[in-house]
Amino acid sequence: MRYFVLGLLPFMAIFLQSTFFSTYSINDALPDLVLIFVVFFAFLNGERKGAIYGFLCGLFEDLYLGRFIGVSALSKAVTGYIIGRMQVRFFNENLLVGLMIVFIGTILNSFIMFIMGWSVFSVFNLDTSIISGAIYQSIYNVILAVPVYIWYYNSTQKGVLSSTGER
Amino acid sequence: MLINNTSSERNNISLLERLIRDAYTPLQSGVVEFKDRFGSFNTYFSSKQLLRQELDSLKEQNQELLMENQLLREDKMEVRRLRSLLGFQEISLQKYEMVAARVIARSPNNWYRNIVIDKGLDSGIEKDMTVISPRGLVGRVASVSRDSAHIDLITHREIAVGAIVQENRETQGIVEGLGNSNLLRMVNIPYYSTIKPGNNIITSGLSESYPKGIDIGIVKEVELQPDGILLSALVEPAVSFDKLEEVLVVINYYPEVLPPEDNDVEEIGG
């Protein structure tokens, strides 16, 4: 059940982003629900699992988009790894810590995406809209992360995402 | 290597990508249906006065359009006669077979802006077909699955469209997307062109993929390029991509066969 839910989360995230959230952007910036799930998973499960889950979620997103397959997979894997490394340094029970991690994760992921897109494939223009887009997305993600973190944390403790007896 | 192979346009998407998209299509279509129903539910409770005002305004607009239509019909006949006299090939939307489709989803991230429509291979849609709306040019089919198609908007960096300024018909150029921005840039405009802010940019028809005369956008700014011999213009798209609900995909093009010259002269003479 745990793995099924972990697989369902990125599927539902892309569905919501492409239908509901795509019409409610903040200054043209959309949230990244897939990233929120990757960040939470990495923060609660460590760098190794975080990197693997980030890679799989990013790859799924890439396959849906059909372009630059691997860019999201790599950026989310690296983000998952770095956020996972922070697991031992912070108390994950605290909601504010969860929100701070989402903010850092979003900025980090945008930075990696931008570096890959700009230096390797010359996809993006180097202008201020990229930076402001990343900041607005971070704010949007933090707002959405409030209910998601409460649900996610509780589920990992005693709900569908709990690892006891499910592995 | 995978990133590199998929960075440029591909002729076909993989089976896995197709399966993922086909899994999403019914869900995304369902959301559109739900929005439509929820919208009409809201309308039911809207104030009657507001609806009456809207109805009056639409009636007035309808009268104006009917008048305009009469005049345009007359103009159309005249243009047809003159075109056949001059031996020009007529280019009109009637020569394009189109399929109407609903926009069921939009790009789920900030990096690539595209839309997803609810028609795909089963409706005869193929890669690279042109997508338009009543307001103007929308973009091009990027990839197709059985029941859906992903459309690259004209703001995409890889799309370039031959364009002319509608007001003077002389200024030609190429309109390109700026990628992340919601604006377009018209390039390769000769320095002596009379292009100015407020001009309407339409497709030139030089490329057969894009019908001639489709609105692209309005010129916002014109600037001299560093080489000093060409101008470039910032163009605001005619289509509001965020509000787009329905589009038309040009699935076939029928070039018109010109009538023999003698007949044209007779027709005009008569």
GROMACS .gro file of C-alpha atoms in nm:
model
  437
    1MET     CA    1   0.000   0.000   0.000
    2ARG     CA    2   0.283   0.238   0.089
    3TYR     CA    3   0.452   0.196  -0.248
    4PHE     CA    4   0.122   0.228  -0.429
    5VAL     CA    5   0.055   0.564  -0.257
    6LEU     CA    6   0.412   0.680  -0.319
    7GLY     CA    7   0.360   0.603  -0.689
    8LEU     CA    8   0.015   0.761  -0.696
    9LEU     CA    9   0.136   1.091  -0.548
   10PRO     CA   10   0.342   1.211  -0.850
   11PHE     CA   11   0.065   1.090  -1.083
   12MET     CA   12  -0.195   1.295  -0.898
   13ALA     CA   13   0.045   1.588  -0.864
   14ILE     CA   14   0.093   1.615  -1.241
   15PHE     CA   15  -0.280   1.575  -1.295
   16LEU     CA   16  -0.357   1.862  -1.053
   17GLN     CA   17  -0.078   2.081  -1.192
   18SER     CA   18  -0.189   2.037  -1.553
   19THR     CA   19  -0.558   2.098  -1.483
   20PHE     CA   20  -0.632   2.292  -1.165
   21PHE     CA   21  -0.314   2.479  -1.070
   22SER     CA   22  -0.225   2.571  -1.431
   23THR     CA   23  -0.515   2.818  -1.423
   24TYR     CA   24  -0.421   2.963  -1.084
   25SER     CA   25  -0.065   3.080  -1.128
   26ILE     CA   26   0.103   3.342  -0.908
   27ASN     CA   27   0.273   3.590  -1.141
   28ASP     CA   28   0.292   3.322  -1.413
   29ALA     CA   29   0.455   3.077  -1.173
   30LEU     CA   30   0.301   2.735  -1.118
   31PRO     CA   31   0.358   2.523  -0.809
   32ASP     CA   32   0.557   2.201  -0.828
   33LEU     CA   33   0.364   1.944  -0.626
   34VAL     CA   34   0.588   1.662  -0.747
   35LEU     CA   35   0.885   1.843  -0.599
   36ILE     CA   36   0.701   1.896  -0.269
   37PHE     CA   37   0.647   1.520  -0.241
   38VAL     CA   38   1.009   1.449  -0.334
   39VAL     CA   39   1.133   1.698  -0.075
   40PHE     CA   40   0.916   1.553   0.203
   41PHE     CA   41   1.008   1.197   0.114
   42ALA     CA   42   1.379   1.282   0.109
   43PHE     CA   43   1.358   1.478   0.434
   44LEU     CA   44   1.192   1.189   0.614
   45ASN     CA   45   1.382   0.901   0.452
   46GLY     CA   46   1.737   1.023   0.392
   47GLU     CA   47   1.959   1.103   0.094
   48ARG     CA   48   1.979   0.764  -0.077
   49LYS     CA   49   1.605   0.697  -0.089
   50GLY     CA   50   1.542   1.066  -0.155
   51ALA     CA   51   1.764   1.061  -0.463
   52ILE     CA   52   1.600   0.744  -0.599
   53TYR     CA   53   1.245   0.871  -0.539
   54GLY     CA   54   1.338   1.210  -0.686
   55PHE     CA   55   1.480   1.043  -0.995
   56LEU     CA   56   1.172   0.826  -1.050
   57CYS     CA   57   0.926   1.111  -0.996
   58GLY     CA   58   1.126   1.342  -1.223
   59LEU     CA   59   1.147   1.073  -1.491
   60PHE     CA   60   0.771   1.024  -1.478
   61GLU     CA   61   0.723   1.399  -1.523
   62ASP     CA   62   0.971   1.402  -1.813
   63LEU     CA   63   0.790   1.116  -1.985
   64TYR     CA   64   0.459   1.300  -1.954
   65LEU     CA   65   0.611   1.615  -2.107
   66GLY     CA   66   0.804   1.423  -2.372
   67ARG     CA   67   1.086   1.676  -2.403
   68PHE     CA   68   1.434   1.681  -2.249
   69ILE     CA   69   1.371   1.345  -2.088
   70GLY     CA   70   1.603   1.321  -1.788
   71VAL     CA   71   1.629   1.690  -1.695
   72SER     CA   72   1.363   1.676  -1.423
   73ALA     CA   73   1.482   1.329  -1.323
   74LEU     CA   74   1.835   1.455  -1.261
   75SER     CA   75   1.735   1.783  -1.097
   76LYS     CA   76   1.488   1.613  -0.863
   77ALA     CA   77   1.736   1.334  -0.784
   78VAL     CA   78   2.002   1.590  -0.685
   79THR     CA   79   1.745   1.794  -0.489
   80GLY     CA   80   1.625   1.475  -0.314
   81TYR     CA   81   1.983   1.383  -0.228
   82ILE     CA   82   2.072   1.726  -0.083
   83ILE     CA   83   1.746   1.757   0.112
   84GLY     CA   84   1.794   1.400   0.237
   85ARG     CA   85   2.135   1.501   0.375
   86MET     CA   86   1.959   1.761   0.589
   87GLN     CA   87   1.750   1.494   0.761
   88VAL     CA   88   1.994   1.450   1.050
   89ARG     CA   89   2.036   1.823   1.108
   90PHE     CA   90   1.673   1.925   1.163
   91PHE     CA   91   1.375   1.809   1.363
   92ASN     CA   92   1.123   1.686   1.109
   93GLU     CA   93   0.829   1.713   1.353
   94ASN     CA   94   0.824   2.090   1.317
   95LEU     CA   95   0.597   2.228   1.047
   96LEU     CA   96   0.811   2.539   1.002
   97VAL     CA   97   1.113   2.323   0.933
   98GLY     CA   98   0.909   2.136   0.671
   99LEU     CA   99   0.814   2.464   0.503
  100MET     CA  100   1.172   2.590   0.512
  101ILE     CA  101   1.290   2.267   0.350
  102VAL     CA  102   1.033   2.310   0.072
  103PHE     CA  103   1.152   2.667   0.011
  104ILE     CA  104   1.517   2.558  -0.006
  105GLY     CA  105   1.429   2.256  -0.221
  106THR     CA  106   1.236   2.467  -0.474
  107ILE     CA  107   1.517   2.723  -0.510
  108LEU     CA  108   1.770   2.442  -0.540
  109ASN     CA  109   1.567   2.253  -0.800
  110SER     CA  110   1.509   2.569  -1.007
  111PHE     CA  111   1.881   2.646  -0.993
  112ILE     CA  112   1.976   2.295  -1.113
  113MET     CA  113   1.711   2.305  -1.390
  114PHE     CA  114   1.834   2.643  -1.500
  115ILE     CA  115   2.202   2.541  -1.503
  116MET     CA  116   2.125   2.229  -1.708
  117GLY     CA  117   1.891   2.409  -1.945
  118TRP     CA  118   2.115   2.708  -1.999
  119SER     CA  119   2.464   2.564  -2.007
  120VAL     CA  120   2.399   2.234  -2.181
  121PHE     CA  121   2.099   2.292  -2.403
  122SER     CA  122   2.064   2.672  -2.427
  123VAL     CA  123   1.692   2.635  -2.366
  124PHE     CA  124   1.632   2.924  -2.132
  125ASN     CA  125   1.694   3.294  -2.159
  126LEU     CA  126   1.904   3.440  -1.881
  127ASP     CA  127   1.669   3.708  -1.762
  128THR     CA  128   1.506   3.819  -1.441
  129SER     CA  129   1.181   3.633  -1.516
  130ILE     CA  130   1.360   3.304  -1.441
  131ILE     CA  131   1.472   3.429  -1.100
  132SER     CA  132   1.139   3.586  -1.010
  133GLY     CA  133   0.964   3.270  -1.139
  134ALA     CA  134   1.171   3.057  -0.901
  135ILE     CA  135   1.094   3.285  -0.607
  136TYR     CA  136   0.720   3.293  -0.680
  137GLN     CA  137   0.718   2.915  -0.723
  138SER     CA  138   0.894   2.876  -0.388
  139ILE     CA  139   0.628   3.091  -0.219
  140TYR     CA  140   0.349   2.897  -0.393
  141ASN     CA  141   0.506   2.566  -0.290
  142VAL     CA  142   0.542   2.681   0.071
  143ILE     CA  143   0.173   2.777   0.085
  144LEU     CA  144   0.068   2.437  -0.054
  145ALA     CA  145   0.317   2.260   0.169
  146VAL     CA  146   0.126   2.357   0.485
  147PRO     CA  147  -0.162   2.106   0.449
  148VAL     CA  148   0.051   1.860   0.253
  149TYR     CA  149   0.320   1.839   0.521
  150ILE     CA  150   0.067   1.787   0.799
  151TRP     CA  151  -0.093   1.502   0.603
  152TYR     CA  152   0.238   1.359   0.483
  153TYR     CA  153   0.403   1.362   0.825
  154ASN     CA  154   0.103   1.205   0.997
  155SER     CA  155   0.077   0.941   0.724
  156THR     CA  156   0.440   0.844   0.767
  157GLN     CA  157   0.392   0.813   1.144
  158LYS     CA  158   0.072   0.611   1.155
  159GLY     CA  159  -0.101   0.620   0.818
  160VAL     CA  160  -0.073   0.486   0.463
  161LEU     CA  161   0.289   0.600   0.427
  162SER     CA  162   0.400   0.436   0.747
  163SER     CA  163   0.680   0.184   0.685
  164THR     CA  164   0.595  -0.050   0.975
  165GLY     CA  165   0.478  -0.383   0.850
  166GLU     CA  166   0.429  -0.253   0.497
  167ARG     CA  167   0.768  -0.338   0.357
  168MET     CA  168   2.236   1.095  -2.398
  169LEU     CA  169   1.862   1.049  -2.344
  170ILE     CA  170   1.824   1.421  -2.265
  171ASN     CA  171   2.014   1.509  -2.580
  172ASN     CA  172   1.809   1.275  -2.799
  173THR     CA  173   1.485   1.419  -2.672
  174SER     CA  174   1.598   1.783  -2.669
  175SER     CA  175   1.506   1.835  -3.034
  176GLU     CA  176   1.174   1.745  -3.189
  177ARG     CA  177   1.104   1.378  -3.241
  178ASN     CA  178   0.883   1.226  -3.506
  179ASN     CA  179   0.723   0.983  -3.268
  180ILE     CA  180   0.693   0.949  -2.894
  181SER     CA  181   0.769   0.619  -2.722
  182LEU     CA  182   0.506   0.364  -2.621
  183LEU     CA  183   0.562   0.443  -2.253
  184GLU     CA  184   0.502   0.817  -2.309
  185ARG     CA  185   0.191   0.734  -2.511
  186LEU     CA  186   0.057   0.510  -2.234
  187ILE     CA  187   0.115   0.776  -1.969
  188ARG     CA  188  -0.062   1.042  -2.175
  189ASP     CA  189  -0.353   0.812  -2.260
  190ALA     CA  190  -0.394   0.742  -1.887
  191TYR     CA  191  -0.424   1.114  -1.818
  192THR     CA  192  -0.657   1.207  -2.106
  193PRO     CA  193  -0.988   1.077  -1.959
  194LEU     CA  194  -0.910   1.237  -1.622
  195GLN     CA  195  -0.821   1.573  -1.777
  196SER     CA  196  -1.130   1.562  -2.003
  197GLY     CA  197  -1.337   1.487  -1.694
  198VAL     CA  198  -1.210   1.801  -1.523
  199VAL     CA  199  -1.311   2.012  -1.825
  200GLU     CA  200  -1.658   1.853  -1.821
  201PHE     CA  201  -1.687   1.922  -1.450
  202LYS     CA  202  -1.581   2.285  -1.498
  203ASP     CA  203  -1.841   2.326  -1.775
  204ARG     CA  204  -2.119   2.190  -1.555
  205PHE     CA  205  -2.006   2.381  -1.249
  206GLY     CA  206  -1.992   2.695  -1.464
  207SER     CA  207  -2.355   2.655  -1.576
  208PHE     CA  208  -2.456   2.583  -1.215
  209ASN     CA  209  -2.300   2.915  -1.115
  210THR     CA  210  -2.473   3.098  -1.397
  211TYR     CA  211  -2.809   2.974  -1.273
  212PHE     CA  212  -2.758   3.160  -0.949
  213SER     CA  213  -2.609   3.473  -1.106
  214SER     CA  214  -2.808   3.789  -1.082
  215LYS     CA  215  -3.076   3.824  -1.350
  216GLN     CA  216  -2.990   4.186  -1.407
  217LEU     CA  217  -2.632   4.102  -1.492
  218LEU     CA  218  -2.747   3.839  -1.741
  219ARG     CA  219  -2.996   4.083  -1.897
  220GLN     CA  220  -2.722   4.342  -1.943
  221GLU     CA  221  -2.499   4.083  -2.102
  222LEU     CA  222  -2.782   3.972  -2.331
  223ASP     CA  223  -2.851   4.330  -2.442
  224SER     CA  224  -2.486   4.387  -2.511
  225LEU     CA  225  -2.462   4.064  -2.712
  226LYS     CA  226  -2.775   4.156  -2.914
  227GLU     CA  227  -2.622   4.491  -2.998
  228GLN     CA  228  -2.295   4.327  -3.092
  229ASN     CA  229  -2.483   4.076  -3.306
  230GLN     CA  230  -2.656   4.354  -3.501
  231GLU     CA  231  -2.323   4.523  -3.566
  232LEU     CA  232  -2.167   4.197  -3.678
  233LEU     CA  233  -2.457   4.125  -3.914
  234MET     CA  234  -2.409   4.464  -4.076
  235GLU     CA  235  -2.036   4.412  -4.099
  236ASN     CA  236  -2.092   4.067  -4.242
  237GLN     CA  237  -2.306   4.207  -4.524
  238LEU     CA  238  -2.036   4.454  -4.619
  239LEU     CA  239  -1.763   4.192  -4.594
  240ARG     CA  240  -1.961   3.953  -4.815
  241GLU     CA  241  -1.974   4.220  -5.080
  242ASP     CA  242  -1.603   4.290  -5.039
  243LYS     CA  243  -1.526   3.921  -5.062
  244MET     CA  244  -1.700   3.893  -5.399
  245GLU     CA  245  -1.508   4.193  -5.525
  246VAL     CA  246  -1.175   4.056  -5.400
  247ARG     CA  247  -1.250   3.722  -5.564
  248ARG     CA  248  -1.316   3.893  -5.898
  249LEU     CA  249  -1.001   4.104  -5.873
  250ARG     CA  250  -0.788   3.808  -5.768
  251SER     CA  251  -0.901   3.599  -6.060
  252LEU     CA  252  -0.837   3.896  -6.291
  253LEU     CA  253  -0.482   3.931  -6.161
  254GLY     CA  254  -0.427   3.556  -6.155
  255PHE     CA  255  -0.359   3.550  -5.782
  256GLN     CA  256  -0.398   3.227  -5.596
  257GLU     CA  257  -0.679   3.260  -5.348
  258ILE     CA  258  -0.590   3.168  -4.996
  259SER     CA  259  -0.879   3.125  -4.762
  260LEU     CA  260  -0.969   2.922  -4.459
  261GLN     CA  261  -1.224   2.728  -4.664
  262LYS     CA  262  -0.937   2.541  -4.822
  263TYR     CA  263  -0.827   2.405  -4.485
  264GLU     CA  264  -0.991   2.101  -4.333
  265MET     CA  265  -0.999   2.157  -3.960
  266VAL     CA  266  -1.078   1.960  -3.648
  267ALA     CA  267  -1.210   2.137  -3.339
  268ALA     CA  268  -1.063   2.028  -3.008
  269ARG     CA  269  -1.094   2.126  -2.644
  270VAL     CA  270  -0.802   2.230  -2.428
  271ILE     CA  271  -0.797   1.979  -2.144
  272ALA     CA  272  -0.467   2.057  -1.975
  273ARG     CA  273  -0.173   2.292  -1.968
  274SER     CA  274   0.192   2.253  -1.896
  275PRO     CA  275   0.241   2.129  -1.540
  276ASN     CA  276   0.566   2.322  -1.492
  277ASN     CA  277   0.723   2.663  -1.549
  278TRP     CA  278   0.990   2.555  -1.795
  279TYR     CA  279   0.797   2.462  -2.108
  280ARG     CA  280   0.462   2.619  -2.189
  281ASN     CA  281   0.228   2.399  -2.387
  282ILE     CA  282  -0.135   2.288  -2.395
  283VAL     CA  283  -0.299   1.948  -2.428
  284ILE     CA  284  -0.606   1.893  -2.648
  285ASP     CA  285  -0.859   1.610  -2.638
  286LYS     CA  286  -0.807   1.494  -2.999
  287GLY     CA  287  -0.522   1.280  -3.123
  288LEU     CA  288  -0.430   1.016  -3.380
  289ASP     CA  289  -0.786   0.881  -3.386
  290SER     CA  290  -0.912   1.219  -3.513
  291GLY     CA  291  -0.649   1.241  -3.785
  292ILE     CA  292  -0.417   1.475  -3.600
  293GLU     CA  293  -0.047   1.444  -3.677
  294LYS     CA  294   0.274   1.604  -3.562
  295ASP     CA  295   0.355   1.954  -3.697
  296MET     CA  296  -0.004   2.041  -3.788
  297THR     CA  297  -0.098   2.405  -3.735
  298VAL     CA  298  -0.327   2.501  -3.448
  299ILE     CA  299  -0.539   2.816  -3.461
  300SER     CA  300  -0.826   2.976  -3.271
  301PRO     CA  301  -1.083   3.238  -3.373
  302ARG     CA  302  -0.855   3.501  -3.220
  303GLY     CA  303  -0.539   3.397  -3.402
  304LEU     CA  304  -0.247   3.160  -3.435
  305VAL     CA  305  -0.197   2.926  -3.139
  306GLY     CA  306   0.094   2.701  -3.233
  307ARG     CA  307   0.189   2.363  -3.372
  308VAL     CA  308   0.127   2.000  -3.279
  309ALA     CA  309   0.440   1.879  -3.097
  310SER     CA  310   0.344   1.519  -3.027
  311VAL     CA  311   0.036   1.300  -3.055
  312SER     CA  312  -0.103   1.005  -2.867
  313ARG     CA  313  -0.423   0.811  -2.940
  314ASP     CA  314  -0.670   1.054  -2.780
  315SER     CA  315  -0.466   1.364  -2.710
  316ALA     CA  316  -0.203   1.593  -2.855
  317HIS     CA  317   0.052   1.825  -2.699
  318ILE     CA  318   0.065   2.166  -2.867
  319ASP     CA  319   0.371   2.390  -2.863
  320LEU     CA  320   0.253   2.750  -2.838
  321ILE     CA  321   0.391   3.015  -3.073
  322THR     CA  322   0.575   3.157  -2.772
  323HIS     CA  323   0.794   2.842  -2.788
  324ARG     CA  324   1.153   2.916  -2.890
  325GLU     CA  325   1.156   2.651  -3.163
  326ILE     CA  326   0.864   2.797  -3.358
  327ALA     CA  327   0.922   3.049  -3.636
  328VAL     CA  328   0.640   3.183  -3.855
  329GLY     CA  329   0.660   3.393  -4.172
  330ALA     CA  330   0.472   3.718  -4.102
  331ILE     CA  331   0.371   4.050  -4.255
  332VAL     CA  332   0.235   4.376  -4.120
  333GLN     CA  333  -0.136   4.384  -4.206
  334GLU     CA  334  -0.153   4.765  -4.243
  335ASN     CA  335   0.117   4.813  -4.507
  336ARG     CA  336   0.140   4.455  -4.650
  337GLU     CA  337   0.507   4.525  -4.737
  338THR     CA  338   0.695   4.463  -4.416
  339GLN     CA  339   0.790   4.100  -4.396
  340GLY     CA  340   0.971   3.920  -4.120
  341ILE     CA  341   0.985   3.610  -3.908
  342VAL     CA  342   0.802   3.584  -3.578
  343GLU     CA  343   0.978   3.376  -3.314
  344GLY     CA  344   0.885   3.274  -2.962
  345LEU     CA  345   1.089   3.399  -2.670
  346GLY     CA  346   1.056   3.083  -2.465
  347ASN     CA  347   0.978   3.169  -2.108
  348SER     CA  348   0.822   3.507  -2.188
  349ASN     CA  349   0.462   3.546  -2.304
  350LEU     CA  350   0.578   3.770  -2.590
  351LEU     CA  351   0.702   3.715  -2.946
  352ARG     CA  352   0.978   3.879  -3.145
  353MET     CA  353   0.954   3.966  -3.514
  354VAL     CA  354   1.300   3.967  -3.672
  355ASN     CA  355   1.460   4.023  -4.014
  356ILE     CA  356   1.262   4.342  -4.078
  357PRO     CA  357   1.441   4.582  -4.319
  358TYR     CA  358   1.543   4.913  -4.153
  359TYR     CA  359   1.335   5.120  -4.396
  360SER     CA  360   1.009   4.945  -4.301
  361THR     CA  361   0.722   5.157  -4.174
  362ILE     CA  362   0.636   4.918  -3.893
  363LYS     CA  363   0.524   5.090  -3.572
  364PRO     CA  364   0.365   5.004  -3.235
  365GLY     CA  365   0.000   4.913  -3.270
  366ASN     CA  366   0.042   4.745  -3.612
  367ASN     CA  367  -0.127   4.410  -3.657
  368ILE     CA  368   0.099   4.117  -3.749
  369ILE     CA  369  -0.050   3.834  -3.954
  370THR     CA  370   0.084   3.516  -4.112
  371SER     CA  371   0.237   3.580  -4.455
  372GLY     CA  372   0.144   3.242  -4.602
  373LEU     CA  373   0.499   3.191  -4.727
  374SER     CA  374   0.505   2.867  -4.536
  375GLU     CA  375   0.229   2.629  -4.646
  376SER     CA  376   0.190   2.501  -4.291
  377TYR     CA  377   0.037   2.828  -4.176
  378PRO     CA  378  -0.271   2.968  -4.351
  379LYS     CA  379  -0.225   3.323  -4.477
  380GLY     CA  380  -0.389   3.609  -4.291
  381ILE     CA  381  -0.414   3.456  -3.946
  382ASP     CA  382  -0.362   3.709  -3.667
  383ILE     CA  383  -0.038   3.663  -3.476
  384GLY     CA  384  -0.035   3.971  -3.256
  385ILE     CA  385   0.011   4.344  -3.209
  386VAL     CA  386   0.345   4.528  -3.225
  387LYS     CA  387   0.445   4.666  -2.885
  388GLU     CA  388   0.795   4.800  -2.950
  389VAL     CA  389   1.024   4.841  -3.250
  390GLU     CA  390   1.401   4.864  -3.219
  391LEU     CA  391   1.701   4.878  -3.450
  392GLN     CA  392   1.920   4.570  -3.425
  393PRO     CA  393   2.292   4.611  -3.346
  394ASP     CA  394   2.389   4.551  -3.710
  395GLY     CA  395   2.202   4.870  -3.803
  396ILE     CA  396   2.035   4.727  -4.114
  397LEU     CA  397   1.753   4.530  -3.961
  398LEU     CA  398   1.473   4.606  -3.718
  399SER     CA  399   1.314   4.379  -3.464
  400ALA     CA  400   0.974   4.418  -3.302
  401LEU     CA  401   0.828   4.291  -2.979
  402VAL     CA  402   0.485   4.141  -3.050
  403GLU     CA  403   0.207   4.070  -2.803
  404PRO     CA  404   0.021   3.752  -2.912
  405ALA     CA  405  -0.339   3.795  -3.030
  406VAL     CA  406  -0.438   3.483  -2.842
  407SER     CA  407  -0.463   3.484  -2.465
  408PHE     CA  408  -0.315   3.139  -2.405
  409ASP     CA  409  -0.423   3.126  -2.041
  410LYS     CA  410  -0.789   3.161  -2.138
  411LEU     CA  411  -0.785   2.931  -2.439
  412GLU     CA  412  -1.061   2.670  -2.419
  413GLU     CA  413  -1.109   2.550  -2.776
  414VAL     CA  414  -0.878   2.535  -3.077
  415LEU     CA  415  -0.886   2.426  -3.440
  416VAL     CA  416  -0.625   2.193  -3.585
  417VAL     CA  417  -0.559   2.227  -3.959
  418ILE     CA  418  -0.547   1.864  -4.067
  419ASN     CA  419  -0.553   1.914  -4.443
  420TYR     CA  420  -0.483   2.177  -4.702
  421TYR     CA  421  -0.637   2.189  -5.049
  422PRO     CA  422  -0.447   2.419  -5.285
  423GLU     CA  423  -0.687   2.593  -5.518
  424VAL     CA  424  -0.669   2.515  -5.887
  425LEU     CA  425  -0.679   2.840  -6.082
  426PRO     CA  426  -0.945   2.867  -6.354
  427PRO     CA  427  -0.824   2.916  -6.712
  428GLU     CA  428  -0.732   3.279  -6.788
  429ASP     CA  429  -0.993   3.323  -7.065
  430ASN     CA  430  -1.279   3.242  -6.831
  431ASP     CA  431  -1.154   3.501  -6.582
  432VAL     CA  432  -1.162   3.775  -6.843
  433GLU     CA  433  -1.509   3.670  -6.952
  434GLU     CA  434  -1.634   3.671  -6.595
  435ILE     CA  435  -1.496   4.014  -6.523
  436GLY     CA  436  -1.608   4.146  -6.854
  437GLY     CA  437  -1.960   4.013  -6.797
   0.00000   0.00000   0.00000
